[in-house]
Amino acid sequence: MKAAKQEVFYMRVSQMLIPTLREVPAEAEVVSHKLLLRAGFIRKSAAGVYTYLPLAWRVLEKIQKIVREEMNREGGQEVLMPIMQPAELWRESGRWDVYGEELIRFKDRHDRNFCLGPTHEEIITDLVRGEVNSYKQMPLLLYQMQNKYRDERRPRFGLLRGREFIMKDLYSFDRDEKGLDISYKKMYRAYSNVFSRCGMQFRVVEADSGAIGGSDTHEFMVLADSGEAEIVYCENDDCSYAANVERAISAVGEDSSNEVPSRLQEVHTPDVGTIEELTSFLDISAEKTIKTIIYSADDEIIAALVRGDREVNEVKLYNELNCLHMELASAEMISRVTGGNMGFSGPVNLDICIIADHEVKNITNAVTGANRTDYHLINVNAGRDFEPDKVADIRMVQAGEACPYCSSPMTGARGIEVGQVFKLGDKYSRALEATFLDERGKEQYIVMGCYGIGISRVLSACVEQNNDEQGIIWPGAIAPYHVVIVPINVKDNDQLNMAERVYNTLSDNGIETVLDDRQERPGVKFKDADLIGYPLRITIGSKALESSELEVKKRSSGDIVMIPEENVCEKVKSMLSY
RNA sequence: CGGGAUGUAGCGCAGUUUGGCUAGCGCGCUUGCCUUGGGAGCAAGAAGUCGAGGGUUCGAAUCCCUCCAUCCCGACCA
């Protein structure tokens, strides 16, 4: 069939819904939120719930297209699953009771319980257990992109932490761990491609698997100072160790000092309740002190010991304790259990479960609280003066510490989590009885993995990473349009004609262009162009008419080049190459 | 969920302490004139249940009570 010549519609800014704002709405705090509001990409409907205006939707569609291509390339098949999900499935997996307030629940007219899907493990597993019965049908990779719902206690940062958001989830189904490894590697590769193609600076880090369990999990972090997640990575380029600090480990140095254990002594330390006060009072380094933090874990009170210059990593501690709830003990609780006020706790003669970090046992002649208000102990030595019930890695790794693999120093950074890949194993297939028959006719649980990308989060993370004082700077691959043409004076017919001619040339060659035909002074249009962040701006004024040369300005660098009108297509294409 | 704050025109804000005529200002919007290379100027306009409900009072944006919404810090975050 011969394709009909596509009718050309002018994308005239005067007719487009791009409501830019001069002033920043008071509700916005982070830069991406401010800029997306100001540049006319989004509007809020409720806390954490946004309408995507035309520009934002174009960006989202481009991100989705990239994701789709990479998923399909690895053999993913796209489906669309319900947002409205029956409670029965969630009861079956056990998560109806576990998920808590974050799950948005409601009833239909027959009083049946439903929820808005925060994720789709239940639905997809239900589908697959019905349709997949043989090892011959696997591996199977199914994915979907759509709105998901989590009733965050505190939505914030605009699109970065909303209650309604667009997410891509892919689920892999394999016959065994070996198959899962392959699927996992495919997704890892696909994700790297996705974020590279989107023009983002990112890093893949090892992450904590959380309550979901499972063996391997990696997070894809877009590097940005405003990011909520803290990561460390090895400075040695050949090593590539990188991890979320919740998970990160570091090399434990051996005790190199030849110090001999001295006699345990109690010293009077009035009002010295913090490590900082302690080190200046006794004139010692914080590395010689032991910090004793009292936690209430389920019904038990425990003490966590780390070196004075370290922090307790509560995620690690939580995993170590294997408890349901854990929180810092109250001041009263501490006094009751230790006999001294908060700030004077220590492991010696402390009759509760003690978990010590590896570093703690390496300190010779340490200083700790005496479990007696206004007193500390000096020359405390693990093994002699106290015996931890458990020695484990429970400290928060800090920038500058040695890499656990190559001992190079590690750097700290902040990131926005835009994707996570997860080996689920048989957690859901067991709960939901999703099985298949192997070659020998033996029934086995399907081995699953899940892999998410926060599509709408990618949009704002991209803005978070690519902006300046003037506004957004879109990477070419996901910019809402590639080029804006700005005629200086639209009342000048020659300028307008030239602008339309250039518009047609570019559009006919597949370059996404808008024509700013508004009757505004040039300054207004320039400001809007910078704010919205079109990669290229072509200005057409009297100079262009005289010389037949077009002024093309690159948003990212601010560079201006003059190009003859007849070369505009190839030149623009090369400037856009991404 | 704990702590803090805010809610007045599309956006940003003043007015509330000490109740008082017709609720203001800047930006934006409409019309006209003028201007056209970085958010111009002049003139004339439109636009508000002062978050909602109740109460006190001759009279409430303003005082009291209740509720709602939004933001910030914290806690939380398969």
XYZ file of C-alpha atoms (C1' of nucleotides) in Angstrom:
656
model
C 0.000 0.000 0.000
C 1.304 3.384 -0.903
C 1.520 5.671 2.075
C -0.407 8.873 1.695
C 1.717 11.944 2.099
C 1.408 12.915 5.690
C -0.346 16.199 6.157
C 1.862 18.735 7.860
C 0.569 20.383 10.970
C 2.446 23.316 12.270
C 3.388 22.996 15.886
C 2.748 26.616 16.693
C 3.676 27.607 20.201
C 0.796 30.092 20.158
C -1.606 27.150 19.992
C 0.199 24.675 22.218
C -0.494 24.108 25.882
C 2.836 25.087 27.368
C 1.915 27.190 30.393
C 5.264 28.527 31.540
C 5.482 30.441 34.796
C 7.735 33.335 35.636
C 7.524 32.726 39.303
C 8.144 29.485 41.135
C 5.089 27.962 42.779
C 5.636 27.992 46.532
C 5.019 24.272 46.863
C 8.127 23.208 44.994
C 11.368 22.543 46.762
C 13.675 20.473 44.572
C 14.935 21.784 41.265
C 13.253 19.226 39.018
C 9.887 19.897 40.611
C 10.306 23.655 40.238
C 11.447 23.452 36.651
C 8.810 20.970 35.521
C 6.133 23.243 36.960
C 7.658 26.448 35.616
C 8.351 25.077 32.163
C 4.777 23.882 31.805
C 5.357 20.123 31.920
C 3.247 19.104 34.890
C 0.478 20.324 37.156
C -0.494 18.893 40.485
C -3.907 17.326 41.006
C -3.361 16.186 44.605
C -0.362 15.596 46.822
C 1.852 13.216 44.900
C -0.547 13.034 41.954
C 0.191 14.925 38.764
C -1.191 15.617 35.337
C 1.367 15.314 32.571
C 0.938 18.145 30.091
C 1.824 17.688 26.404
C 5.554 18.312 26.736
C 5.941 15.918 29.640
C 3.942 13.257 27.890
C 6.154 13.470 24.828
C 9.195 12.933 27.028
C 7.530 10.037 28.815
C 6.598 8.428 25.525
C 10.191 8.673 24.373
C 11.463 7.103 27.565
C 8.879 4.359 27.192
C 9.899 3.788 23.605
C 13.519 3.306 24.614
C 12.519 0.976 27.430
C 10.250 -0.986 25.114
C 12.980 -1.409 22.527
C 15.464 -2.659 25.096
C 12.959 -5.019 26.699
C 11.922 -6.421 23.347
C 15.537 -6.820 22.295
C 16.059 -9.172 25.247
C 12.945 -11.129 24.430
C 10.477 -9.339 26.672
C 6.808 -9.488 25.716
C 4.591 -6.598 26.667
C 1.249 -7.095 28.399
C -1.170 -4.798 30.191
C -2.431 -5.854 33.586
C -5.167 -4.484 35.789
C -4.551 -1.614 38.139
C -7.593 -2.669 40.120
C -6.634 -5.916 41.796
C -8.723 -8.337 43.870
C -7.871 -8.802 47.528
C -8.002 -12.594 47.241
C -4.718 -12.723 45.344
C -3.062 -10.465 47.859
C -4.368 -12.573 50.703
C -2.979 -15.628 48.972
C 0.504 -14.163 48.783
C 0.191 -12.936 52.334
C 0.773 -9.332 51.402
C -2.768 -8.059 52.006
C -1.943 -7.936 55.711
C 1.754 -7.206 55.401
C 1.724 -4.316 52.972
C 0.159 -1.873 55.371
C -1.150 1.607 54.799
C 0.780 2.083 51.619
C -1.658 -0.148 49.791
C -4.678 1.806 48.587
C -7.710 -0.370 49.341
C -11.334 0.007 48.441
C -14.520 -1.972 48.024
C -16.755 -2.433 45.041
C -20.560 -2.203 45.219
C -20.782 -5.818 46.314
C -18.543 -5.076 49.262
C -15.649 -7.019 47.759
C -12.157 -5.861 48.628
C -9.762 -4.504 46.035
C -6.573 -2.537 45.945
C -4.802 -0.304 43.466
C -1.719 -2.168 42.362
C 1.567 -0.931 43.805
C 3.238 -3.723 41.871
C 2.104 -6.781 39.962
C 3.765 -9.910 41.324
C 0.422 -11.366 42.365
C -1.363 -10.701 39.100
C 1.444 -11.903 36.897
C 2.071 -15.012 38.967
C -1.629 -15.794 38.873
C -1.569 -15.512 35.106
C 1.518 -17.602 34.665
C 0.502 -20.401 37.028
C -2.580 -20.876 34.901
C -0.889 -20.730 31.530
C 2.604 -22.076 32.041
C 2.814 -25.753 32.930
C 5.921 -27.002 31.185
C 9.621 -26.277 31.163
C 9.233 -25.912 27.413
C 7.418 -22.619 27.877
C 10.314 -20.998 29.634
C 12.233 -18.763 29.908
C 9.408 -16.275 29.749
C 9.858 -12.535 30.108
C 6.693 -10.469 30.504
C 6.543 -6.770 31.133
C 4.127 -3.906 31.401
C 4.202 -0.150 31.745
C 1.468 1.657 33.540
C 0.396 3.635 36.561
C 1.126 2.164 39.945
C -0.067 3.337 43.312
C 1.588 3.627 46.676
C 0.012 5.726 49.353
C 3.263 7.211 50.585
C 3.084 8.645 54.041
C 4.745 11.671 52.724
C 4.835 12.266 48.997
C 7.502 14.784 48.097
C 9.916 16.135 45.555
C 7.272 16.361 42.846
C 7.494 13.378 40.533
C 10.366 11.803 42.416
C 8.186 10.439 45.171
C 4.570 10.431 44.125
C 1.630 8.304 45.085
C 0.727 7.642 41.471
C 3.589 6.997 39.096
C 4.393 5.270 35.856
C 6.448 2.174 36.177
C 7.797 -0.520 33.921
C 7.933 -3.914 35.556
C 9.314 -6.969 33.868
C 8.953 -10.411 35.423
C 11.107 -13.321 34.411
C 10.068 -16.952 34.737
C 12.690 -19.648 34.610
C 12.922 -23.329 35.391
C 15.937 -22.970 37.664
C 18.527 -20.652 39.174
C 20.732 -20.975 36.144
C 17.955 -19.681 33.954
C 17.291 -16.861 36.407
C 20.948 -15.853 36.229
C 20.650 -15.515 32.475
C 17.440 -13.497 32.684
C 18.976 -11.303 35.331
C 22.015 -10.603 33.189
C 19.786 -9.749 30.255
C 17.909 -7.195 32.282
C 21.057 -5.783 33.786
C 22.348 -5.231 30.278
C 19.031 -3.826 29.064
C 18.881 -1.366 31.943
C 22.376 -0.111 31.287
C 21.365 0.482 27.688
C 18.171 2.263 28.677
C 19.818 4.767 30.960
C 22.735 5.336 28.615
C 20.367 5.989 25.758
C 18.382 8.416 27.881
C 21.546 10.444 28.254
C 21.881 10.030 31.989
C 24.878 9.698 34.256
C 24.216 6.635 36.353
C 25.875 3.974 38.425
C 24.826 0.435 39.214
C 25.128 -0.426 42.881
C 24.651 -3.472 45.012
C 21.602 -3.023 47.170
C 19.901 -4.462 50.187
C 17.265 -6.980 49.267
C 15.039 -5.852 52.108
C 12.170 -7.841 53.487
C 11.595 -9.486 50.130
C 14.664 -11.632 50.650
C 16.246 -13.038 47.569
C 19.879 -13.252 46.672
C 21.027 -10.672 44.177
C 19.746 -7.188 43.648
C 21.199 -4.135 41.986
C 19.926 -0.595 41.908
C 20.442 1.808 39.029
C 21.224 5.194 40.458
C 21.147 8.485 38.602
C 23.819 10.577 40.225
C 22.429 13.791 41.678
C 23.167 15.667 44.861
C 19.489 15.866 45.682
C 19.148 12.087 45.546
C 17.671 10.327 48.535
C 20.018 7.373 48.338
C 23.591 7.389 49.495
C 26.096 5.242 47.676
C 29.814 4.515 47.761
C 31.953 3.296 44.925
C 35.530 2.195 44.498
C 37.828 4.772 42.957
C 39.765 2.083 41.152
C 38.260 1.954 37.657
C 39.253 -1.692 37.218
C 37.447 -2.731 40.377
C 33.934 -1.340 39.861
C 32.658 -2.126 43.335
C 29.709 0.152 44.110
C 26.949 -0.202 46.648
C 24.112 1.498 48.397
C 25.397 2.409 51.864
C 22.604 0.291 53.305
C 24.448 -2.627 51.880
C 28.033 -1.441 51.363
C 30.888 -3.250 53.039
C 34.480 -2.191 53.466
C 37.762 -3.763 54.372
C 38.381 -4.041 58.113
C 41.852 -2.895 58.959
C 43.977 -5.067 61.218
C 45.041 -3.624 64.508
C 48.512 -2.446 63.631
C 49.329 -0.789 66.931
C 51.456 -2.824 69.264
C 49.735 -1.331 72.226
C 49.535 -3.589 75.262
C 46.223 -3.881 77.087
C 46.264 -1.799 80.225
C 44.296 -1.986 83.419
C 40.599 -1.242 83.212
C 39.777 1.999 84.972
C 36.736 4.130 85.633
C 37.085 7.877 85.092
C 34.800 10.730 86.095
C 33.424 12.431 82.979
C 30.719 14.871 84.084
C 28.218 15.859 81.376
C 30.263 14.130 78.682
C 27.497 12.408 76.787
C 28.618 12.392 73.159
C 31.611 10.951 71.378
C 32.648 14.448 70.402
C 32.634 15.676 73.988
C 34.386 12.527 75.090
C 37.267 12.839 72.636
C 37.948 16.446 73.569
C 37.525 15.792 77.303
C 39.986 12.894 77.339
C 42.037 14.172 74.406
C 41.793 10.934 72.429
C 40.751 10.086 68.896
C 37.234 8.839 68.219
C 38.723 5.655 66.795
C 39.695 4.675 70.295
C 36.143 4.868 71.548
C 33.269 2.432 71.326
C 29.811 3.779 70.640
C 27.082 1.800 72.362
C 23.620 2.217 70.902
C 20.678 0.598 72.656
C 17.864 -0.699 70.472
C 14.505 -2.145 71.148
C 14.087 -5.093 68.768
C 10.673 -6.708 68.941
C 10.443 -7.543 72.675
C 14.142 -7.615 73.325
C 16.596 -4.878 74.246
C 19.960 -5.143 72.552
C 23.172 -3.144 72.379
C 24.943 -2.385 69.109
C 28.626 -1.495 69.274
C 30.509 0.428 66.619
C 33.708 2.422 66.678
C 33.123 5.958 67.922
C 33.741 7.529 64.509
C 31.250 5.190 62.805
C 27.491 5.021 62.577
C 25.297 2.003 63.046
C 23.821 0.739 59.787
C 20.302 -0.046 60.897
C 19.516 -2.051 57.780
C 22.419 -4.398 58.447
C 21.554 -4.596 62.114
C 17.948 -5.315 61.268
C 19.001 -8.102 58.916
C 21.369 -9.472 61.555
C 18.678 -9.519 64.244
C 16.068 -10.938 61.904
C 13.345 -9.135 63.828
C 10.060 -7.548 62.788
C 10.372 -4.126 64.369
C 13.410 -2.270 65.551
C 13.805 1.188 66.973
C 16.114 3.208 69.162
C 15.408 2.586 72.823
C 13.915 5.436 74.812
C 15.971 7.338 77.379
C 14.026 5.707 80.221
C 14.573 2.281 78.757
C 18.309 2.912 78.541
C 18.521 4.032 82.161
C 16.562 1.034 83.303
C 18.581 -1.513 81.365
C 22.087 -0.092 81.764
C 21.840 1.744 85.042
C 23.224 4.953 83.544
C 21.787 7.790 81.501
C 21.867 7.915 77.732
C 25.396 8.757 76.618
C 27.054 6.641 79.292
C 26.279 3.161 78.031
C 28.973 0.584 77.479
C 29.381 -3.178 76.983
C 31.194 -3.984 80.213
C 28.958 -5.808 82.667
C 25.984 -5.116 80.447
C 23.521 -7.936 80.785
C 21.753 -7.780 77.420
C 22.464 -9.157 73.977
C 25.497 -7.349 72.540
C 26.221 -7.173 68.843
C 29.603 -5.715 67.977
C 30.940 -4.537 64.662
C 34.112 -6.238 63.429
C 36.140 -3.099 64.005
C 35.273 -3.000 67.683
C 37.212 -6.104 68.621
C 40.323 -4.582 67.062
C 40.470 -1.631 69.412
C 43.027 -1.936 72.155
C 42.405 0.064 75.318
C 39.144 1.535 74.159
C 36.989 4.087 75.933
C 33.334 3.259 76.616
C 30.529 4.382 78.825
C 30.531 2.900 82.318
C 26.771 2.339 82.539
C 26.881 4.897 85.327
C 25.948 8.506 84.736
C 28.957 10.837 84.389
C 31.479 7.982 84.246
C 33.385 6.281 81.447
C 35.731 3.302 81.363
C 39.187 3.472 79.835
C 41.405 0.609 78.692
C 38.466 -1.534 77.724
C 39.402 -4.597 75.683
C 37.053 -6.937 73.922
C 37.501 -10.545 74.994
C 38.921 -9.511 78.339
C 36.410 -7.003 79.709
C 33.371 -8.026 77.728
C 32.384 -10.699 75.246
C 29.965 -9.745 72.448
C 27.197 -12.250 71.803
C 27.774 -11.706 68.139
C 30.377 -10.005 65.975
C 29.050 -8.848 62.633
C 29.256 -6.101 60.052
C 26.800 -3.536 61.358
C 28.504 -0.262 60.516
C 27.672 2.328 57.928
C 30.451 2.547 55.402
C 31.825 6.037 54.965
C 33.498 7.726 52.025
C 37.231 7.211 52.170
C 37.103 3.691 53.563
C 38.948 0.915 51.783
C 37.226 -1.127 49.102
C 36.570 -4.695 50.339
C 37.920 -6.169 47.095
C 40.903 -4.069 46.096
C 41.495 -1.857 49.138
C 41.456 1.347 47.088
C 39.654 4.227 48.755
C 35.938 4.556 48.074
C 34.063 7.721 47.119
C 30.640 8.725 48.385
C 27.857 10.084 46.181
C 24.122 10.597 46.183
C 21.741 9.104 43.708
C 18.154 8.796 42.629
C 17.056 5.204 42.257
C 15.523 4.843 38.813
C 15.661 1.101 38.434
C 16.151 -2.081 40.370
C 16.722 -5.649 39.290
C 15.789 -8.395 41.693
C 16.129 -12.138 41.944
C 12.931 -13.250 43.589
C 13.519 -16.976 43.494
C 10.447 -18.996 44.357
C 8.921 -16.692 46.969
C 5.828 -15.875 44.953
C 5.625 -19.086 42.997
C 5.552 -20.976 46.306
C 2.983 -18.688 47.873
C 0.781 -18.853 44.807
C 1.553 -22.430 43.814
C 3.014 -21.593 40.425
C 4.598 -24.808 39.250
C 5.645 -26.612 36.073
C 6.719 -30.076 35.076
C 10.367 -30.626 34.209
C 11.714 -33.137 31.671
C 11.262 -35.960 34.119
C 7.687 -35.007 34.805
C 8.578 -33.722 38.231
C 6.691 -30.724 39.594
C 8.892 -27.686 40.306
C 8.370 -24.141 41.433
C 8.949 -21.504 38.821
C 11.975 -19.343 39.556
C 11.178 -15.661 39.229
C 12.876 -12.322 38.936
C 11.445 -8.828 38.822
C 12.885 -5.736 37.271
C 11.448 -2.242 37.656
C 12.075 1.137 36.074
C 10.346 4.234 37.399
C 9.427 5.846 34.099
C 8.067 9.078 35.543
C 10.942 9.143 37.973
C 13.390 8.946 35.087
C 11.804 12.090 33.683
C 12.373 14.134 36.811
C 15.718 12.522 37.588
C 16.823 13.623 34.150
C 15.821 17.196 34.886
C 17.489 16.939 38.268
C 20.713 16.053 36.512
C 20.464 18.330 33.483
C 19.668 21.937 34.300
C 21.160 25.351 34.890
C 19.942 28.703 36.219
C 17.970 29.247 33.030
C 16.082 25.981 33.035
C 16.090 22.431 31.753
C 18.688 21.051 29.336
C 17.142 17.976 27.707
C 19.374 15.256 26.321
C 18.492 14.921 22.641
C 17.146 11.389 22.969
C 14.262 12.300 25.237
C 13.761 16.018 24.575
C 10.094 16.819 23.942
C 11.117 18.535 20.694
C 14.519 18.918 19.109
C 14.352 22.432 17.767
C 12.484 25.634 18.480
C 12.392 28.249 15.748
C 12.128 31.791 17.043
C 11.235 34.526 14.591
C 12.196 37.809 16.228
C 9.251 39.741 14.908
C 6.247 37.743 13.755
C 4.691 40.854 12.241
C 7.483 40.857 9.730
C 6.148 38.593 6.990
C 9.561 37.882 5.568
C 10.790 36.585 8.900
C 7.693 34.513 9.404
C 7.897 33.063 5.912
C 11.488 32.103 6.399
C 10.660 30.574 9.767
C 7.886 28.494 8.246
C 10.117 27.414 5.392
C 12.788 26.232 7.807
C 10.120 24.578 9.930
C 8.854 22.634 6.943
C 12.330 21.585 5.891
C 13.199 20.261 9.321
C 9.823 18.616 9.917
C 9.894 16.898 6.544
C 13.209 15.406 7.557
C 11.921 13.968 10.774
C 13.312 16.602 13.075
C 10.808 17.459 15.770
C 10.361 21.181 15.604
C 8.141 23.850 17.062
C 7.619 27.356 15.762
C 7.336 30.076 18.374
C 4.897 32.312 16.537
C 3.675 34.119 19.634
C 3.451 37.881 19.448
C 5.947 38.305 22.217
C 9.122 40.253 22.442
C 12.205 38.152 21.649
C 13.413 38.164 25.245
C 10.286 36.354 26.382
C 10.692 33.661 23.768
C 14.378 33.206 24.526
C 13.659 32.832 28.207
C 10.951 30.272 27.539
C 13.151 28.364 25.114
C 15.887 28.112 27.724
C 13.425 27.216 30.450
C 11.788 24.432 28.434
C 15.179 23.207 27.347
C 14.876 22.499 23.610
C 18.316 21.198 22.589
C 18.556 23.642 19.670
C 17.157 27.081 19.009
C 17.095 28.674 15.580
C 16.673 32.430 15.649
C 15.355 34.231 12.604
C 15.666 37.992 12.537
C 16.653 40.631 10.030
C 20.227 39.332 9.990
C 19.086 35.926 8.829
C 17.030 37.478 6.053
C 19.942 39.494 4.748
C 22.576 36.780 4.863
C 20.443 33.660 4.414
C 22.363 32.267 7.322
C 20.619 30.802 10.318
C 21.727 31.279 13.858
C 21.620 27.968 15.712
C 22.167 27.968 19.435
C 22.934 24.858 21.401
C 21.181 24.832 24.746
C 23.687 22.625 26.531
C 26.785 24.658 25.754
C 25.344 27.998 24.731
C 27.434 27.830 21.586
C 26.092 29.693 18.577
C 26.860 28.681 15.012
C 25.802 30.314 11.761
C 24.772 27.948 9.010
C 23.505 28.555 5.472
C 19.815 27.836 5.157
C 20.297 25.145 2.550
C 22.455 23.108 4.950
C 20.137 23.391 7.883
C 18.969 19.783 7.906
C 22.259 17.977 7.922
C 23.784 20.519 10.256
C 20.972 20.269 12.750
C 21.075 16.495 12.549
C 24.750 16.410 13.304
C 24.324 18.812 16.185
C 21.604 16.586 17.604
C 23.540 13.365 17.263
C 23.082 11.414 20.419
C 2.151 8.962 62.308
C 5.053 12.938 65.596
C 6.970 18.145 65.189
C 6.639 22.925 62.449
C 4.228 26.137 58.989
C 0.812 27.847 55.396
C -4.146 28.470 52.999
C -6.537 35.838 50.351
C -7.585 36.311 41.718
C -4.004 31.602 37.244
C 1.166 32.482 39.928
C 3.943 35.193 43.914
C 2.490 37.924 48.102
C 0.511 42.184 51.714
C -3.579 42.908 54.963
C -4.939 39.089 60.450
C -1.206 41.166 66.104
C -5.222 45.807 67.787
C -12.544 43.321 64.105
C -14.877 48.720 60.971
C -16.753 51.661 54.570
C -16.272 49.009 48.252
C -10.108 43.408 50.226
C -5.035 45.390 48.014
C -0.072 44.983 45.297
C 3.347 42.674 41.545
C 3.345 39.141 37.553
C 0.081 36.841 34.171
C -4.758 37.522 31.288
C -8.254 40.879 27.776
C -8.511 45.469 24.481
C -5.986 49.598 22.186
C -1.500 52.402 21.136
C 3.598 51.751 20.865
C 7.832 48.502 20.736
C 10.686 44.084 18.603
C 17.991 40.241 19.499
C 17.326 38.290 26.456
C 11.011 38.269 30.787
C 9.706 46.689 27.386
C 6.330 51.199 27.967
C 1.475 53.857 28.219
C -3.851 53.577 28.778
C -8.335 51.062 29.760
C -10.386 46.420 31.626
C -11.829 41.302 33.414
C -11.009 38.224 37.318
C -11.799 36.688 44.686
C -17.463 31.707 48.143
C -10.379 35.577 51.842
C -9.651 26.736 52.270
C -14.758 24.688 54.362
C -18.465 24.569 58.227
C -20.080 26.444 62.765
C -19.796 30.211 66.669
C -18.916 35.304 69.081
C -20.304 40.377 67.461
C -24.169 45.843 65.351
C -20.118 44.296 62.107
C -15.277 38.849 60.842
C -10.051 37.753 55.831
C -9.053 39.410 61.072
C -11.407 36.559 67.417
C -13.092 31.202 69.071
C -14.237 25.850 67.790
C -14.245 21.789 64.272
C -12.800 19.896 59.777
C -10.089 19.885 55.082
C -5.965 20.785 51.985
C -0.833 21.820 51.004
C 4.390 22.267 52.177
C 8.863 21.462 55.342
C 11.718 18.304 59.186
C 11.566 13.456 61.231
C 9.853 8.450 61.265
C 8.551 5.207 57.112
C 9.785 3.453 52.119
C 8.611 -4.985 48.353
